[in-house]
């Protein structure tokens, strides 16, 4: 049986650990939102794949995922910041 992890094992105080987890969760949510938004924008375009190659679609999806992650790391749309501000006092 794996023992349950407690916040007391961390070197950070519980409030700091909770704040960091909240920030990570908010950034993950924003990244998912951006991936969906970029995907929807791509689907709405007529497309530029003349040969109909499925491989280029896979790489485009990977590029879109990376783009969403990079956007979040560079403050994105600010959704993560708003989520942290809303939930910080409720931890």
PDB file of N, CA and C in Angstrom:
ATOM      1  N   UNK A   1       0.839  -1.174   0.000  1.00  0.00           N
ATOM      2  CA  UNK A   1       0.000   0.000   0.000  1.00  0.00           C
ATOM      3  C   UNK A   1       0.887   1.242   0.000  1.00  0.00           C
ATOM      4  N   UNK A   2       0.552   2.197  -0.851  1.00  0.00           N
ATOM      5  CA  UNK A   2       1.314   3.433  -0.949  1.00  0.00           C
ATOM      6  C   UNK A   2       0.779   4.413   0.087  1.00  0.00           C
ATOM      7  N   UNK A   3       1.673   4.983   0.912  1.00  0.00           N
ATOM      8  CA  UNK A   3       1.185   5.942   1.909  1.00  0.00           C
ATOM      9  C   UNK A   3       0.705   7.221   1.250  1.00  0.00           C
ATOM     10  N   UNK A   4      -0.299   7.798   1.845  1.00  0.00           N
ATOM     11  CA  UNK A   4      -0.838   9.054   1.323  1.00  0.00           C
ATOM     12  C   UNK A   4       0.160  10.171   1.576  1.00  0.00           C
ATOM     13  N   UNK A   5       0.301  11.050   0.606  1.00  0.00           N
ATOM     14  CA  UNK A   5       1.189  12.197   0.753  1.00  0.00           C
ATOM     15  C   UNK A   5       0.483  13.289   1.537  1.00  0.00           C
ATOM     16  N   UNK A   6       1.213  13.917   2.385  1.00  0.00           N
ATOM     17  CA  UNK A   6       0.654  15.050   3.106  1.00  0.00           C
ATOM     18  C   UNK A   6       1.468  16.283   2.786  1.00  0.00           C
ATOM     19  N   UNK A   7       0.869  17.432   2.953  1.00  0.00           N
ATOM     20  CA  UNK A   7       1.563  18.681   2.673  1.00  0.00           C
ATOM     21  C   UNK A   7       2.698  18.928   3.652  1.00  0.00           C
ATOM     22  N   UNK A   8       2.688  18.272   4.792  1.00  0.00           N
ATOM     23  CA  UNK A   8       3.741  18.484   5.783  1.00  0.00           C
ATOM     24  C   UNK A   8       5.076  17.925   5.312  1.00  0.00           C
ATOM     25  N   UNK A   9       5.081  17.049   4.315  1.00  0.00           N
ATOM     26  CA  UNK A   9       6.322  16.504   3.776  1.00  0.00           C
ATOM     27  C   UNK A   9       7.027  17.501   2.884  1.00  0.00           C
ATOM     28  N   UNK A  10       6.331  18.505   2.401  1.00  0.00           N
ATOM     29  CA  UNK A  10       6.931  19.529   1.553  1.00  0.00           C
ATOM     30  C   UNK A  10       7.686  20.528   2.401  1.00  0.00           C
ATOM     31  N   UNK A  11       8.683  21.155   1.815  1.00  0.00           N
ATOM     32  CA  UNK A  11       9.425  22.176   2.535  1.00  0.00           C
ATOM     33  C   UNK A  11       8.662  23.501   2.551  1.00  0.00           C
ATOM     34  N   UNK A  12       7.655  23.623   1.704  1.00  0.00           N
ATOM     35  CA  UNK A  12       6.874  24.850   1.635  1.00  0.00           C
ATOM     36  C   UNK A  12       5.741  24.803   2.656  1.00  0.00           C
ATOM     37  N   UNK A  13       5.343  25.953   3.172  1.00  0.00           N
ATOM     38  CA  UNK A  13       4.173  25.970   4.045  1.00  0.00           C
ATOM     39  C   UNK A  13       2.928  25.548   3.256  1.00  0.00           C
ATOM     40  N   UNK A  14       1.915  25.006   3.932  1.00  0.00           N
ATOM     41  CA  UNK A  14       0.725  24.531   3.230  1.00  0.00           C
ATOM     42  C   UNK A  14       0.080  25.585   2.334  1.00  0.00           C
ATOM     43  N   UNK A  15       0.033  26.811   2.772  1.00  0.00           N
ATOM     44  CA  UNK A  15      -0.603  27.851   1.958  1.00  0.00           C
ATOM     45  C   UNK A  15       0.162  28.067   0.657  1.00  0.00           C
ATOM     46  N   UNK A  16       1.483  28.027   0.708  1.00  0.00           N
ATOM     47  CA  UNK A  16       2.292  28.206  -0.495  1.00  0.00           C
ATOM     48  C   UNK A  16       2.116  27.025  -1.439  1.00  0.00           C
ATOM     49  N   UNK A  17       2.044  25.814  -0.885  1.00  0.00           N
ATOM     50  CA  UNK A  17       1.846  24.627  -1.717  1.00  0.00           C
ATOM     51  C   UNK A  17       0.475  24.676  -2.391  1.00  0.00           C
ATOM     52  N   UNK A  18      -0.552  25.065  -1.640  1.00  0.00           N
ATOM     53  CA  UNK A  18      -1.889  25.183  -2.211  1.00  0.00           C
ATOM     54  C   UNK A  18      -1.918  26.239  -3.308  1.00  0.00           C
ATOM     55  N   UNK A  19      -1.244  27.343  -3.073  1.00  0.00           N
ATOM     56  CA  UNK A  19      -1.199  28.416  -4.059  1.00  0.00           C
ATOM     57  C   UNK A  19      -0.513  27.966  -5.337  1.00  0.00           C
ATOM     58  N   UNK A  20       0.561  27.204  -5.181  1.00  0.00           N
ATOM     59  CA  UNK A  20       1.285  26.699  -6.353  1.00  0.00           C
ATOM     60  C   UNK A  20       0.421  25.697  -7.122  1.00  0.00           C
ATOM     61  N   UNK A  21      -0.271  24.824  -6.416  1.00  0.00           N
ATOM     62  CA  UNK A  21      -1.154  23.858  -7.064  1.00  0.00           C
ATOM     63  C   UNK A  21      -2.300  24.554  -7.779  1.00  0.00           C
ATOM     64  N   UNK A  22      -2.827  25.597  -7.165  1.00  0.00           N
ATOM     65  CA  UNK A  22      -3.898  26.373  -7.791  1.00  0.00           C
ATOM     66  C   UNK A  22      -3.395  27.014  -9.074  1.00  0.00           C
ATOM     67  N   UNK A  23      -2.201  27.588  -9.033  1.00  0.00           N
ATOM     68  CA  UNK A  23      -1.620  28.228 -10.219  1.00  0.00           C
ATOM     69  C   UNK A  23      -1.419  27.199 -11.335  1.00  0.00           C
ATOM     70  N   UNK A  24      -0.911  26.023 -11.007  1.00  0.00           N
ATOM     71  CA  UNK A  24      -0.693  24.980 -12.004  1.00  0.00           C
ATOM     72  C   UNK A  24      -2.011  24.498 -12.603  1.00  0.00           C
ATOM     73  N   UNK A  25      -3.017  24.324 -11.763  1.00  0.00           N
ATOM     74  CA  UNK A  25      -4.323  23.874 -12.252  1.00  0.00           C
ATOM     75  C   UNK A  25      -4.957  24.932 -13.157  1.00  0.00           C
ATOM     76  N   UNK A  26      -4.831  26.191 -12.784  1.00  0.00           N
ATOM     77  CA  UNK A  26      -5.391  27.278 -13.592  1.00  0.00           C
ATOM     78  C   UNK A  26      -4.682  27.366 -14.941  1.00  0.00           C
ATOM     79  N   UNK A  27      -3.371  27.187 -14.945  1.00  0.00           N
ATOM     80  CA  UNK A  27      -2.622  27.224 -16.205  1.00  0.00           C
ATOM     81  C   UNK A  27      -2.975  26.024 -17.078  1.00  0.00           C
ATOM     82  N   UNK A  28      -3.173  24.857 -16.464  1.00  0.00           N
ATOM     83  CA  UNK A  28      -3.568  23.674 -17.221  1.00  0.00           C
ATOM     84  C   UNK A  28      -4.942  23.882 -17.861  1.00  0.00           C
ATOM     85  N   UNK A  29      -5.865  24.481 -17.103  1.00  0.00           N
ATOM     86  CA  UNK A  29      -7.190  24.773 -17.651  1.00  0.00           C
ATOM     87  C   UNK A  29      -7.091  25.734 -18.826  1.00  0.00           C
ATOM     88  N   UNK A  30      -6.285  26.783 -18.672  1.00  0.00           N
ATOM     89  CA  UNK A  30      -6.144  27.748 -19.759  1.00  0.00           C
ATOM     90  C   UNK A  30      -5.515  27.103 -20.992  1.00  0.00           C
ATOM     91  N   UNK A  31      -4.558  26.202 -20.802  1.00  0.00           N
ATOM     92  CA  UNK A  31      -3.938  25.510 -21.933  1.00  0.00           C
ATOM     93  C   UNK A  31      -4.961  24.651 -22.680  1.00  0.00           C
ATOM     94  N   UNK A  32      -5.816  23.962 -21.941  1.00  0.00           N
ATOM     95  CA  UNK A  32      -6.864  23.155 -22.575  1.00  0.00           C
ATOM     96  C   UNK A  32      -7.827  24.054 -23.344  1.00  0.00           C
ATOM     97  N   UNK A  33      -8.204  25.159 -22.742  1.00  0.00           N
ATOM     98  CA  UNK A  33      -9.095  26.111 -23.402  1.00  0.00           C
ATOM     99  C   UNK A  33      -8.466  26.622 -24.699  1.00  0.00           C
ATOM    100  N   UNK A  34      -7.189  26.987 -24.641  1.00  0.00           N
ATOM    101  CA  UNK A  34      -6.501  27.503 -25.831  1.00  0.00           C
ATOM    102  C   UNK A  34      -6.377  26.436 -26.910  1.00  0.00           C
ATOM    103  N   UNK A  35      -6.096  25.184 -26.515  1.00  0.00           N
ATOM    104  CA  UNK A  35      -6.024  24.100 -27.509  1.00  0.00           C
ATOM    105  C   UNK A  35      -7.355  23.956 -28.243  1.00  0.00           C
ATOM    106  N   UNK A  36      -8.437  23.981 -27.484  1.00  0.00           N
ATOM    107  CA  UNK A  36      -9.762  23.865 -28.103  1.00  0.00           C
ATOM    108  C   UNK A  36     -10.053  25.059 -29.009  1.00  0.00           C
ATOM    109  N   UNK A  37      -9.655  26.245 -28.571  1.00  0.00           N
ATOM    110  CA  UNK A  37      -9.898  27.448 -29.367  1.00  0.00           C
ATOM    111  C   UNK A  37      -9.078  27.417 -30.664  1.00  0.00           C
ATOM    112  N   UNK A  38      -7.818  27.037 -30.569  1.00  0.00           N
ATOM    113  CA  UNK A  38      -6.972  26.958 -31.759  1.00  0.00           C
ATOM    114  C   UNK A  38      -7.503  25.889 -32.704  1.00  0.00           C
ATOM    115  N   UNK A  39      -7.929  24.753 -32.154  1.00  0.00           N
ATOM    116  CA  UNK A  39      -8.495  23.689 -32.983  1.00  0.00           C
ATOM    117  C   UNK A  39      -9.762  24.130 -33.700  1.00  0.00           C
ATOM    118  N   UNK A  40     -10.615  24.866 -33.011  1.00  0.00           N
ATOM    119  CA  UNK A  40     -11.844  25.364 -33.630  1.00  0.00           C
ATOM    120  C   UNK A  40     -11.530  26.380 -34.731  1.00  0.00           C
ATOM    121  N   UNK A  41     -10.527  27.208 -34.482  1.00  0.00           N
ATOM    122  CA  UNK A  41     -10.141  28.181 -35.517  1.00  0.00           C
ATOM    123  C   UNK A  41      -9.595  27.459 -36.743  1.00  0.00           C
ATOM    124  N   UNK A  42      -8.807  26.392 -36.524  1.00  0.00           N
ATOM    125  CA  UNK A  42      -8.266  25.628 -37.656  1.00  0.00           C
ATOM    126  C   UNK A  42      -9.366  24.954 -38.463  1.00  0.00           C
ATOM    127  N   UNK A  43     -10.357  24.415 -37.766  1.00  0.00           N
ATOM    128  CA  UNK A  43     -11.454  23.729 -38.462  1.00  0.00           C
ATOM    129  C   UNK A  43     -12.296  24.699 -39.281  1.00  0.00           C
ATOM    130  N   UNK A  44     -12.331  25.953 -38.863  1.00  0.00           N
ATOM    131  CA  UNK A  44     -13.157  26.924 -39.581  1.00  0.00           C
ATOM    132  C   UNK A  44     -12.477  27.440 -40.838  1.00  0.00           C
ATOM    133  N   UNK A  45     -11.160  27.205 -40.968  1.00  0.00           N
ATOM    134  CA  UNK A  45     -10.464  27.655 -42.180  1.00  0.00           C
ATOM    135  C   UNK A  45     -10.643  26.621 -43.281  1.00  0.00           C
ATOM    136  N   UNK A  46     -10.555  27.055 -44.538  1.00  0.00           N
ATOM    137  CA  UNK A  46     -10.745  26.118 -45.641  1.00  0.00           C
ATOM    138  C   UNK A  46      -9.658  25.060 -45.712  1.00  0.00           C
ATOM    139  N   UNK A  47      -8.523  25.269 -45.082  1.00  0.00           N
ATOM    140  CA  UNK A  47      -7.446  24.288 -45.082  1.00  0.00           C
ATOM    141  C   UNK A  47      -6.423  24.588 -46.158  1.00  0.00           C
ATOM    142  N   UNK A  48      -5.204  24.183 -45.910  1.00  0.00           N
ATOM    143  CA  UNK A  48      -4.143  24.432 -46.864  1.00  0.00           C
ATOM    144  C   UNK A  48      -3.420  23.158 -47.259  1.00  0.00           C
ATOM    145  N   UNK A  49      -3.972  22.006 -46.894  1.00  0.00           N
ATOM    146  CA  UNK A  49      -3.342  20.730 -47.202  1.00  0.00           C
ATOM    147  C   UNK A  49      -3.822  20.255 -48.563  1.00  0.00           C
ATOM    148  N   UNK A  50      -3.061  20.557 -49.598  1.00  0.00           N
ATOM    149  CA  UNK A  50      -3.450  20.250 -50.974  1.00  0.00           C
ATOM    150  C   UNK A  50      -3.460  18.752 -51.230  1.00  0.00           C
ATOM    151  N   UNK A  51      -2.505  18.038 -50.663  1.00  0.00           N
ATOM    152  CA  UNK A  51      -2.368  16.610 -50.933  1.00  0.00           C
ATOM    153  C   UNK A  51      -3.259  15.742 -50.037  1.00  0.00           C
ATOM    154  N   UNK A  52      -3.850  16.312 -49.024  1.00  0.00           N
ATOM    155  CA  UNK A  52      -4.702  15.529 -48.135  1.00  0.00           C
ATOM    156  C   UNK A  52      -3.919  14.568 -47.256  1.00  0.00           C
ATOM    157  N   UNK A  53      -2.724  14.936 -46.881  1.00  0.00           N
ATOM    158  CA  UNK A  53      -1.848  14.085 -46.100  1.00  0.00           C
ATOM    159  C   UNK A  53      -2.238  14.126 -44.627  1.00  0.00           C
ATOM    160  N   UNK A  54      -2.538  12.970 -44.037  1.00  0.00           N
ATOM    161  CA  UNK A  54      -2.917  12.905 -42.630  1.00  0.00           C
ATOM    162  C   UNK A  54      -1.762  13.194 -41.692  1.00  0.00           C
ATOM    163  N   UNK A  55      -0.534  12.938 -42.149  1.00  0.00           N
ATOM    164  CA  UNK A  55       0.640  13.186 -41.323  1.00  0.00           C
ATOM    165  C   UNK A  55       0.804  14.657 -41.002  1.00  0.00           C
ATOM    166  N   UNK A  56       0.521  15.504 -41.976  1.00  0.00           N
ATOM    167  CA  UNK A  56       0.661  16.937 -41.725  1.00  0.00           C
ATOM    168  C   UNK A  56      -0.377  17.403 -40.709  1.00  0.00           C
ATOM    169  N   UNK A  57      -1.523  16.767 -40.679  1.00  0.00           N
ATOM    170  CA  UNK A  57      -2.552  17.101 -39.701  1.00  0.00           C
ATOM    171  C   UNK A  57      -2.073  16.761 -38.289  1.00  0.00           C
ATOM    172  N   UNK A  58      -1.423  15.607 -38.150  1.00  0.00           N
ATOM    173  CA  UNK A  58      -0.896  15.212 -36.845  1.00  0.00           C
ATOM    174  C   UNK A  58       0.144  16.213 -36.346  1.00  0.00           C
ATOM    175  N   UNK A  59       1.054  16.598 -37.230  1.00  0.00           N
ATOM    176  CA  UNK A  59       2.083  17.555 -36.825  1.00  0.00           C
ATOM    177  C   UNK A  59       1.487  18.926 -36.543  1.00  0.00           C
ATOM    178  N   UNK A  60       0.465  19.305 -37.287  1.00  0.00           N
ATOM    179  CA  UNK A  60      -0.202  20.584 -37.037  1.00  0.00           C
ATOM    180  C   UNK A  60      -0.870  20.562 -35.670  1.00  0.00           C
ATOM    181  N   UNK A  61      -1.486  19.451 -35.309  1.00  0.00           N
ATOM    182  CA  UNK A  61      -2.112  19.324 -33.989  1.00  0.00           C
ATOM    183  C   UNK A  61      -1.061  19.409 -32.880  1.00  0.00           C
ATOM    184  N   UNK A  62       0.081  18.760 -33.096  1.00  0.00           N
ATOM    185  CA  UNK A  62       1.160  18.835 -32.109  1.00  0.00           C
ATOM    186  C   UNK A  62       1.678  20.266 -31.991  1.00  0.00           C
ATOM    187  N   UNK A  63       1.783  20.956 -33.112  1.00  0.00           N
ATOM    188  CA  UNK A  63       2.236  22.341 -33.096  1.00  0.00           C
ATOM    189  C   UNK A  63       1.221  23.225 -32.359  1.00  0.00           C
ATOM    190  N   UNK A  64      -0.057  22.979 -32.589  1.00  0.00           N
ATOM    191  CA  UNK A  64      -1.099  23.736 -31.904  1.00  0.00           C
ATOM    192  C   UNK A  64      -1.038  23.519 -30.392  1.00  0.00           C
ATOM    193  N   UNK A  65      -0.796  22.268 -29.967  1.00  0.00           N
ATOM    194  CA  UNK A  65      -0.671  21.972 -28.541  1.00  0.00           C
ATOM    195  C   UNK A  65       0.516  22.718 -27.945  1.00  0.00           C
ATOM    196  N   UNK A  66       1.626  22.698 -28.641  1.00  0.00           N
ATOM    197  CA  UNK A  66       2.826  23.396 -28.163  1.00  0.00           C
ATOM    198  C   UNK A  66       2.592  24.903 -28.115  1.00  0.00           C
ATOM    199  N   UNK A  67       1.896  25.415 -29.125  1.00  0.00           N
ATOM    200  CA  UNK A  67       1.582  26.846 -29.160  1.00  0.00           C
ATOM    201  C   UNK A  67       0.730  27.237 -27.954  1.00  0.00           C
ATOM    202  N   UNK A  68      -0.266  26.422 -27.632  1.00  0.00           N
ATOM    203  CA  UNK A  68      -1.125  26.695 -26.472  1.00  0.00           C
ATOM    204  C   UNK A  68      -0.311  26.690 -25.179  1.00  0.00           C
ATOM    205  N   UNK A  69       0.593  25.718 -25.036  1.00  0.00           N
ATOM    206  CA  UNK A  69       1.436  25.660 -23.841  1.00  0.00           C
ATOM    207  C   UNK A  69       2.340  26.889 -23.736  1.00  0.00           C
ATOM    208  N   UNK A  70       2.917  27.309 -24.856  1.00  0.00           N
ATOM    209  CA  UNK A  70       3.790  28.485 -24.856  1.00  0.00           C
ATOM    210  C   UNK A  70       3.003  29.754 -24.540  1.00  0.00           C
ATOM    211  N   UNK A  71       1.788  29.837 -25.055  1.00  0.00           N
ATOM    212  CA  UNK A  71       0.958  31.007 -24.769  1.00  0.00           C
ATOM    213  C   UNK A  71       0.672  31.113 -23.274  1.00  0.00           C
ATOM    214  N   UNK A  72       0.367  29.987 -22.641  1.00  0.00           N
ATOM    215  CA  UNK A  72       0.073  29.988 -21.205  1.00  0.00           C
ATOM    216  C   UNK A  72       1.317  30.400 -20.418  1.00  0.00           C
ATOM    217  N   UNK A  73       2.483  29.908 -20.817  1.00  0.00           N
ATOM    218  CA  UNK A  73       3.721  30.256 -20.114  1.00  0.00           C
ATOM    219  C   UNK A  73       4.049  31.744 -20.244  1.00  0.00           C
ATOM    220  N   UNK A  74       3.545  32.379 -21.290  1.00  0.00           N
ATOM    221  CA  UNK A  74       3.784  33.812 -21.511  1.00  0.00           C
ATOM    222  C   UNK A  74       2.533  34.629 -21.218  1.00  0.00           C
ATOM    223  N   UNK A  75       1.802  34.244 -20.172  1.00  0.00           N
ATOM    224  CA  UNK A  75       0.615  34.926 -19.648  1.00  0.00           C
ATOM    225  C   UNK A  75      -0.629  34.761 -20.492  1.00  0.00           C
ATOM    226  N   UNK A  76      -0.581  34.054 -21.587  1.00  0.00           N
ATOM    227  CA  UNK A  76      -1.763  33.676 -22.353  1.00  0.00           C
ATOM    228  C   UNK A  76      -2.804  34.762 -22.491  1.00  0.00           C
ATOM    229  N   UNK A  77      -4.036  34.385 -22.226  1.00  0.00           N
ATOM    230  CA  UNK A  77      -5.154  35.315 -22.312  1.00  0.00           C
ATOM    231  C   UNK A  77      -5.501  35.915 -20.954  1.00  0.00           C
ATOM    232  N   UNK A  78      -4.860  35.440 -19.910  1.00  0.00           N
ATOM    233  CA  UNK A  78      -5.129  35.930 -18.566  1.00  0.00           C
ATOM    234  C   UNK A  78      -6.194  35.127 -17.826  1.00  0.00           C
ATOM    235  N   UNK A  79      -6.643  34.049 -18.428  1.00  0.00           N
ATOM    236  CA  UNK A  79      -7.680  33.224 -17.797  1.00  0.00           C
ATOM    237  C   UNK A  79      -7.145  32.596 -16.510  1.00  0.00           C
ATOM    238  N   UNK A  80      -5.917  32.100 -16.557  1.00  0.00           N
ATOM    239  CA  UNK A  80      -5.330  31.483 -15.362  1.00  0.00           C
ATOM    240  C   UNK A  80      -5.228  32.497 -14.228  1.00  0.00           C
ATOM    241  N   UNK A  81      -4.838  33.711 -14.545  1.00  0.00           N
ATOM    242  CA  UNK A  81      -4.730  34.751 -13.513  1.00  0.00           C
ATOM    243  C   UNK A  81      -6.092  35.051 -12.892  1.00  0.00           C
ATOM    244  N   UNK A  82      -7.116  35.097 -13.723  1.00  0.00           N
ATOM    245  CA  UNK A  82      -8.467  35.348 -13.206  1.00  0.00           C
ATOM    246  C   UNK A  82      -8.946  34.204 -12.317  1.00  0.00           C
ATOM    247  N   UNK A  83      -8.656  32.968 -12.727  1.00  0.00           N
ATOM    248  CA  UNK A  83      -9.051  31.823 -11.913  1.00  0.00           C
ATOM    249  C   UNK A  83      -8.341  31.814 -10.567  1.00  0.00           C
ATOM    250  N   UNK A  84      -7.042  32.126 -10.587  1.00  0.00           N
ATOM    251  CA  UNK A  84      -6.285  32.178  -9.329  1.00  0.00           C
ATOM    252  C   UNK A  84      -6.848  33.271  -8.428  1.00  0.00           C
ATOM    253  N   UNK A  85      -7.128  34.424  -8.991  1.00  0.00           N
ATOM    254  CA  UNK A  85      -7.677  35.533  -8.200  1.00  0.00           C
ATOM    255  C   UNK A  85      -9.026  35.161  -7.590  1.00  0.00           C
ATOM    256  N   UNK A  86      -9.836  34.439  -8.350  1.00  0.00           N
ATOM    257  CA  UNK A  86     -11.170  34.053  -7.863  1.00  0.00           C
ATOM    258  C   UNK A  86     -11.090  32.996  -6.763  1.00  0.00           C
ATOM    259  N   UNK A  87     -10.193  32.029  -6.891  1.00  0.00           N
ATOM    260  CA  UNK A  87     -10.166  30.898  -5.988  1.00  0.00           C
ATOM    261  C   UNK A  87      -9.159  31.008  -4.855  1.00  0.00           C
ATOM    262  N   UNK A  88      -8.251  31.975  -4.921  1.00  0.00           N
ATOM    263  CA  UNK A  88      -7.182  32.074  -3.922  1.00  0.00           C
ATOM    264  C   UNK A  88      -7.719  32.230  -2.507  1.00  0.00           C
ATOM    265  N   UNK A  89      -8.710  33.019  -2.312  1.00  0.00           N
ATOM    266  CA  UNK A  89      -9.267  33.237  -0.984  1.00  0.00           C
ATOM    267  C   UNK A  89     -10.100  32.089  -0.464  1.00  0.00           C
ATOM    268  N   UNK A  90     -10.392  31.110  -1.314  1.00  0.00           N
ATOM    269  CA  UNK A  90     -11.263  30.013  -0.921  1.00  0.00           C
ATOM    270  C   UNK A  90     -10.510  28.738  -0.573  1.00  0.00           C
ATOM    271  N   UNK A  91      -9.178  28.804  -0.558  1.00  0.00           N
ATOM    272  CA  UNK A  91      -8.391  27.620  -0.208  1.00  0.00           C
ATOM    273  C   UNK A  91      -8.336  27.406   1.283  1.00  0.00           C
TER     274      UNK A  91
END
